Amino acid sequence: MKILSVNAGSSSLKFTLIELPAKDVIASGLFEKIGLNDSCYTIKYNGEKITTNEILPDHSVAVRKLIDALINMHIISSLEEIEGVGHRMVHGGQEFSKSVILTEDVLERISKYNDLAPLHNPANIMGVRAFMKVLPNTLQVGVFDTAFHTTMAEKEFLYPVPYEWYEKYNVRKYGFHGTSHRYINKTISELLNRNDLKVISCHIGNGGSITAIDSGKVVDTSMGFTPLAGIMMGTRSGDIDASILEYMNNKTGKSVSELTNELNKKSGLLGVSGISSDSRDVEQAALNGNPRAILAQEMYAQKIANYIAMYNNLLNGADVITLTAGVGENSKTMRKMILDRISSLGVKIDEEKNDFRGELRLITTDDSKIPVYVVPTDEELMIALDTMELALKNE
Ligand code: AMP
């Protein structure tokens, strides 16, 4: 069956058309600058990449163009061939613990969490409504970034702040990248043929989070109320002392929202190195001896190592550690820097095995106390698999 996996942003729409259960990507693409004068869309199919410049006033027009293009390019012969559309939804609050069939009622319930993800949820919902309009008879499924983390216990998800912050205002840890961590857990559990694994899953890309999983259930995760918390990232600070905001507000006159924007967009690798949020640029500058690039890399690796050590303790000893996303899959330098900083856990990197990018592989020695695997993530596939499952149940 053919399933569309979709990620709608406020002015963009990314899609992957996947054949299941074969897991083959048939076509993929991106609609950009929706609502602006210079919008365009790119479709990749059969090794070719076709870009069309065309005004896309809103998401419904983009979806209509997408379906027309899929038919005109003979990728599908009719609308009915698409048996489901799976949508990446960022925030399902504590209510949505798994993927759901989307109806108007469900969209209303999801929109209650717009305050918690103001940049993402309204855009995700807009994307769903556009597909509902163009494909009214096709199953639409919502797959939440937060859902996998809803197994966290209160002692893990609560912040030690006045309890009414949680009761009245929903202030708690939600966690993100859940679809990726769930895919990684599924892949490593299948590979090692065990469903009782204690996994420390490290998603290290431009955004980054570490998740402690026991027998398929999240025990704790490093992102928090928002994706700003946890490890240092490309442009996000990760954990900092909350008092810095008031202090910097007094010192600079910048508002809390301006400062929060700087913590989200001007911090992390970019903030410390002053060079780039892209780990390739920082790596190159560090190789050239730039002291701030070296500092940024060391801080980045250390903060990830600290979370791994903490979660190893929480899990009372992990069975396996996994590395994924842009940096985890591709940067052998950063992988080595991280693993060198968890040698106290008995982790030993095998540098020869570590010399590759973008594949599922073991990178530790045979006598490493905890094996470490690189596992490429595939959130689009996970979204499509959930959609297929609900489509089959719904038949
Ligand atoms: P993601 O958010 O998962 O797409 O990851 C983006 C991050 O992955 C960026 O910081 C990239 O610099 C990093 N990345 C991608 N390819 C490489 C590579 N070959 N070496 C080092 N970092 C890489």
XYZ file of C-alpha atoms and ligand atoms in Angstrom:
418
model
C 0.000 0.000 0.000
C 1.111 3.576 -0.688
C 1.293 5.940 2.280
C 2.216 9.633 2.276
C 4.313 10.776 5.209
C 3.961 14.523 5.711
C 5.623 17.241 7.777
C 3.872 20.600 7.443
C 5.517 23.785 8.676
C 4.057 27.291 8.639
C 5.349 27.940 5.103
C 6.563 24.522 3.995
C 5.358 21.008 3.362
C 7.693 18.033 3.181
C 6.433 14.699 1.909
C 7.630 11.143 1.305
C 5.536 8.607 -0.580
C 6.352 5.155 0.750
C 5.366 1.680 -0.469
C 4.578 -0.590 2.454
C 5.301 -3.154 3.716
C 8.292 -3.078 1.312
C 9.460 0.235 2.905
C 10.484 1.576 -0.537
C 10.554 5.355 -0.956
C 8.700 5.987 -4.232
C 8.998 9.783 -4.313
C 9.741 12.643 -1.964
C 9.776 16.404 -2.068
C 9.403 19.788 -0.508
C 7.008 22.695 -1.033
C 8.657 25.919 0.122
C 7.710 29.502 0.869
C 3.991 28.749 0.783
C 2.082 32.041 0.992
C 5.016 34.055 -0.379
C 5.631 35.373 -3.899
C 8.626 33.162 -4.643
C 7.179 29.780 -3.661
C 8.341 26.622 -5.400
C 8.272 22.864 -5.078
C 10.734 20.081 -5.713
C 9.853 16.470 -6.366
C 12.413 13.657 -6.380
C 11.434 10.574 -8.340
C 13.385 7.871 -10.169
C 16.724 9.552 -9.461
C 15.515 12.859 -10.914
C 14.839 16.096 -9.084
C 12.306 18.456 -10.641
C 11.805 21.978 -9.294
C 8.763 24.054 -10.302
C 8.460 27.742 -9.495
C 4.821 28.501 -8.945
C 2.828 30.683 -6.591
C 1.358 28.593 -3.770
C -1.007 30.890 -1.851
C -1.791 28.341 0.852
C -1.280 24.738 1.963
C -4.439 23.480 0.184
C -3.065 24.692 -3.148
C 0.260 23.005 -2.350
C -1.517 19.706 -1.591
C -3.569 19.973 -4.784
C -0.335 20.582 -6.785
C 1.300 17.630 -5.050
C -1.508 15.237 -5.992
C -1.643 16.608 -9.575
C 2.133 16.191 -9.904
C 2.038 12.618 -8.578
C -0.647 11.769 -11.167
C 0.954 13.711 -14.056
C 4.345 12.123 -13.406
C 2.614 8.678 -13.401
C 3.812 8.054 -9.860
C 0.232 7.163 -8.959
C -2.689 6.598 -11.308
C -5.465 7.929 -9.062
C -6.092 9.580 -5.688
C -7.422 6.308 -4.305
C -3.979 4.730 -4.586
C -2.885 6.725 -1.538
C -4.306 4.668 1.316
C -3.331 6.983 4.119
C -1.576 10.211 4.991
C 0.542 10.277 8.152
C 1.212 13.695 9.658
C 4.036 14.640 11.958
C 2.418 16.454 14.880
C 4.778 18.099 17.324
C 2.712 18.294 20.492
C 0.016 16.029 21.832
C 0.342 17.182 25.444
C -0.017 14.356 27.945
C -3.229 13.275 26.267
C -1.957 11.581 23.093
C 0.171 8.561 23.966
C 0.048 7.029 20.508
C -0.762 7.807 16.899
C -4.423 8.545 16.143
C -6.848 8.798 13.254
C -7.455 12.496 12.687
C -10.988 13.868 12.594
C -12.258 17.426 13.179
C -12.890 16.492 16.843
C -9.368 15.175 17.300
C -7.909 18.308 15.643
C -9.873 20.420 18.139
C -8.375 18.398 20.990
C -4.854 18.763 19.570
C -5.283 22.513 19.147
C -5.660 22.777 22.950
C -1.880 22.283 23.014
C -1.092 25.108 20.586
C 0.158 27.220 23.502
C 2.764 24.578 24.237
C 4.113 24.535 20.658
C 3.020 27.839 19.103
C 5.454 27.623 16.176
C 4.631 24.062 15.216
C 1.180 22.795 16.181
C -0.947 25.374 14.321
C 1.148 24.716 11.184
C 0.793 20.932 11.574
C -2.984 21.328 11.953
C -3.148 23.599 8.906
C -1.366 20.858 6.926
C -3.877 18.229 8.054
C -6.851 20.451 7.120
C -5.346 21.006 3.658
C -5.111 17.241 3.085
C -8.642 16.723 4.457
C -9.912 19.247 1.929
C -8.119 17.762 -1.098
C -8.394 14.089 -0.067
C -11.653 13.992 1.950
C -11.989 10.208 1.701
C -8.421 9.324 2.642
C -7.406 8.255 6.148
C -5.387 10.952 7.952
C -3.237 9.926 10.898
C -1.412 12.081 13.469
C 1.957 10.892 14.805
C 3.184 12.925 17.787
C 6.755 13.823 18.709
C 5.710 13.750 22.352
C 3.740 10.464 22.368
C 6.600 8.020 23.010
C 7.565 9.975 26.128
C 4.146 9.755 27.819
C 5.333 6.665 29.735
C 7.575 8.839 31.943
C 6.623 8.667 35.631
C 5.641 11.812 37.539
C 8.958 11.768 39.416
C 10.711 12.048 36.060
C 8.467 14.492 34.201
C 7.784 16.962 37.040
C 10.013 19.954 37.634
C 10.756 20.731 41.268
C 8.721 23.965 41.124
C 5.408 24.889 42.820
C 3.045 21.995 42.088
C 0.322 24.299 40.796
C 2.555 25.251 37.852
C 1.876 21.719 36.690
C -1.746 21.498 37.841
C -2.887 24.855 36.504
C -0.510 25.520 33.616
C 0.689 22.087 32.431
C 4.334 22.910 33.180
C 6.133 19.541 32.987
C 8.657 17.726 30.871
C 7.090 16.486 27.612
C 10.133 15.478 25.559
C 10.465 15.557 21.762
C 12.013 13.530 18.892
C 9.801 10.705 20.202
C 9.140 9.282 16.736
C 12.880 9.030 16.090
C 13.662 7.459 19.486
C 10.808 4.968 18.980
C 12.134 4.028 15.534
C 15.654 3.563 16.946
C 14.372 1.441 19.830
C 12.364 -0.726 17.415
C 15.344 -1.138 15.056
C 17.877 -2.060 17.741
C 15.395 -4.368 19.508
C 14.759 -6.194 16.218
C 18.494 -6.363 15.452
C 19.383 -7.804 18.850
C 16.176 -9.834 18.931
C 15.152 -8.630 22.397
C 12.175 -6.660 23.639
C 13.510 -6.074 27.161
C 16.494 -3.910 26.236
C 17.653 -0.958 28.312
C 18.612 1.539 25.613
C 20.195 4.979 25.775
C 19.140 6.534 22.471
C 21.124 9.620 21.424
C 19.503 11.688 18.662
C 22.228 14.178 17.770
C 21.463 16.427 14.842
C 20.894 20.140 14.643
C 18.448 19.536 17.497
C 19.435 16.829 19.935
C 18.003 14.705 22.707
C 18.973 11.667 24.726
C 16.339 9.171 25.873
C 16.523 6.374 28.429
C 14.286 3.458 27.389
C 13.546 0.284 29.346
C 11.687 -2.552 27.572
C 10.206 -0.175 24.990
C 9.079 2.440 27.545
C 10.671 5.838 27.998
C 11.965 6.356 31.527
C 13.416 9.829 30.972
C 14.444 12.140 28.147
C 16.663 15.207 27.966
C 14.364 17.695 26.230
C 11.782 19.212 28.507
C 8.800 21.522 28.517
C 10.164 22.680 25.153
C 12.934 21.436 22.834
C 15.297 24.040 24.352
C 16.286 21.817 27.281
C 18.846 19.027 27.641
C 22.124 18.737 25.763
C 23.855 21.548 23.894
C 22.620 21.667 20.267
C 23.395 23.399 16.960
C 21.798 26.696 17.968
C 20.068 25.845 21.285
C 21.712 26.166 24.668
C 20.268 23.058 26.320
C 20.051 23.205 30.130
C 20.998 26.524 31.737
C 20.264 28.250 35.048
C 16.836 29.915 34.684
C 18.067 32.985 36.636
C 20.248 33.980 33.686
C 17.109 35.311 31.961
C 16.295 37.887 34.643
C 19.956 38.859 34.998
C 20.397 39.376 31.244
C 17.080 41.217 31.077
C 18.387 43.653 33.724
C 21.769 43.996 32.065
C 20.718 44.390 28.425
C 17.080 45.499 28.517
C 16.246 42.652 26.142
C 12.847 41.098 26.863
C 12.400 37.509 28.033
C 11.138 36.588 24.587
C 14.160 38.183 22.854
C 16.511 36.369 25.212
C 14.642 33.067 24.772
C 14.996 33.541 21.035
C 18.768 33.915 21.512
C 18.832 30.743 23.595
C 17.005 28.944 20.771
C 18.707 30.429 17.734
C 22.058 31.941 18.704
C 23.411 29.558 21.320
C 24.800 26.020 21.277
C 27.600 25.233 18.808
C 26.920 28.532 17.022
C 26.985 30.634 20.193
C 30.148 29.150 21.659
C 32.154 28.772 18.441
C 30.951 32.046 16.893
C 31.385 30.210 13.570
C 28.425 28.013 12.713
C 25.705 25.737 14.027
C 26.807 23.135 11.491
C 29.085 20.601 13.120
C 31.036 20.170 9.853
C 32.088 23.850 9.911
C 32.950 23.684 13.591
C 34.958 20.479 13.032
C 36.907 22.106 10.215
C 37.633 25.228 12.280
C 38.741 23.046 15.208
C 41.094 21.166 12.887
C 42.532 24.543 11.880
C 43.177 25.239 15.557
C 40.392 27.767 16.240
C 40.198 27.781 20.072
C 36.472 28.594 20.290
C 35.624 25.835 17.825
C 37.660 23.396 19.928
C 35.900 24.640 23.077
C 32.447 24.280 21.436
C 33.215 20.706 20.362
C 34.488 19.737 23.797
C 31.445 21.192 25.536
C 29.109 19.521 23.042
C 30.666 16.081 23.534
C 30.906 16.440 27.315
C 27.252 17.381 27.782
C 26.126 14.372 25.743
C 28.490 12.118 27.711
C 27.112 13.490 30.991
C 23.539 12.637 29.996
C 24.582 9.143 28.904
C 26.282 8.550 32.274
C 23.243 9.885 34.132
C 20.854 7.660 32.170
C 23.118 4.645 32.627
C 22.632 5.207 36.343
C 18.877 5.741 35.983
C 18.536 2.496 34.010
C 20.780 0.706 36.503
C 23.086 -0.192 33.616
C 22.201 0.146 29.934
C 22.369 -2.838 27.554
C 23.090 -0.708 24.500
C 23.765 2.887 23.461
C 22.661 4.151 20.037
C 23.739 7.243 18.087
C 21.620 8.740 15.334
C 20.694 11.865 13.273
C 23.018 14.163 11.275
C 25.937 14.244 13.699
C 25.487 10.770 15.214
C 25.226 9.091 11.803
C 27.947 11.052 10.035
C 30.594 12.493 12.332
C 33.186 9.906 13.350
C 35.089 12.699 15.136
C 32.170 13.613 17.384
C 31.318 9.939 17.977
C 34.864 9.340 19.206
C 34.845 12.459 21.370
C 31.614 11.327 23.051
C 32.669 7.710 23.567
C 36.066 8.758 24.958
C 34.149 10.681 27.626
C 32.175 7.637 28.816
C 35.157 5.316 29.266
C 34.329 5.167 32.985
C 31.268 3.102 31.959
C 33.611 0.594 30.309
C 32.730 1.820 26.787
C 35.594 1.279 24.324
C 35.463 2.622 20.793
C 36.971 0.637 17.909
C 38.365 3.355 15.675
C 38.489 1.159 12.598
C 34.842 0.189 12.990
C 33.971 3.850 13.600
C 35.407 4.938 10.237
C 32.215 5.260 8.133
C 29.018 7.277 7.796
C 25.316 6.735 7.518
C 24.846 3.020 8.176
C 23.692 0.710 10.948
C 26.920 -0.517 12.560
C 28.547 -1.447 15.854
C 31.419 0.932 16.676
C 32.759 -0.526 19.927
C 35.290 -3.281 20.648
C 34.218 -6.803 21.578
C 35.184 -6.185 25.206
C 33.322 -2.848 25.502
C 31.066 -3.168 28.559
C 28.193 -1.511 26.680
C 27.971 -1.915 22.893
C 27.402 1.306 20.953
C 25.633 1.227 17.586
C 25.115 3.886 14.946
C 21.498 3.476 13.811
C 20.250 5.773 11.016
C 16.888 7.205 11.962
C 13.837 7.323 9.696
C 10.979 9.334 11.145
C 9.115 9.377 7.799
C 9.068 5.581 7.723
C 7.897 5.383 11.351
C 5.031 7.793 10.536
C 4.120 5.703 7.483
C 4.222 2.433 9.476
C 1.859 3.852 12.122
C -0.449 5.067 9.353
C -0.455 1.639 7.710
C -1.246 -0.016 11.037
C -4.252 2.254 11.619
C -5.347 1.897 7.981
C -5.359 -1.906 8.317
C -7.285 -1.736 11.624
C -9.754 0.682 10.049
C -10.569 -1.555 7.064
P 19.921 16.808 11.346
O 19.275 17.872 12.185
O 19.695 15.424 11.862
O 19.655 16.938 9.883
O 21.508 17.035 11.517
C 22.160 18.176 11.063
C 23.575 18.181 11.617
O 24.280 17.025 11.121
C 24.393 19.405 11.194
O 25.071 19.943 12.322
C 25.397 18.821 10.236
O 26.595 19.497 10.287
C 25.583 17.416 10.763
N 26.200 16.597 9.727
C 25.659 16.154 8.580
N 26.588 15.493 7.846
C 27.748 15.512 8.565
C 29.065 15.013 8.364
N 29.393 14.347 7.266
N 29.993 15.242 9.321
C 29.684 15.927 10.427
N 28.457 16.422 10.683
C 27.497 16.216 9.770
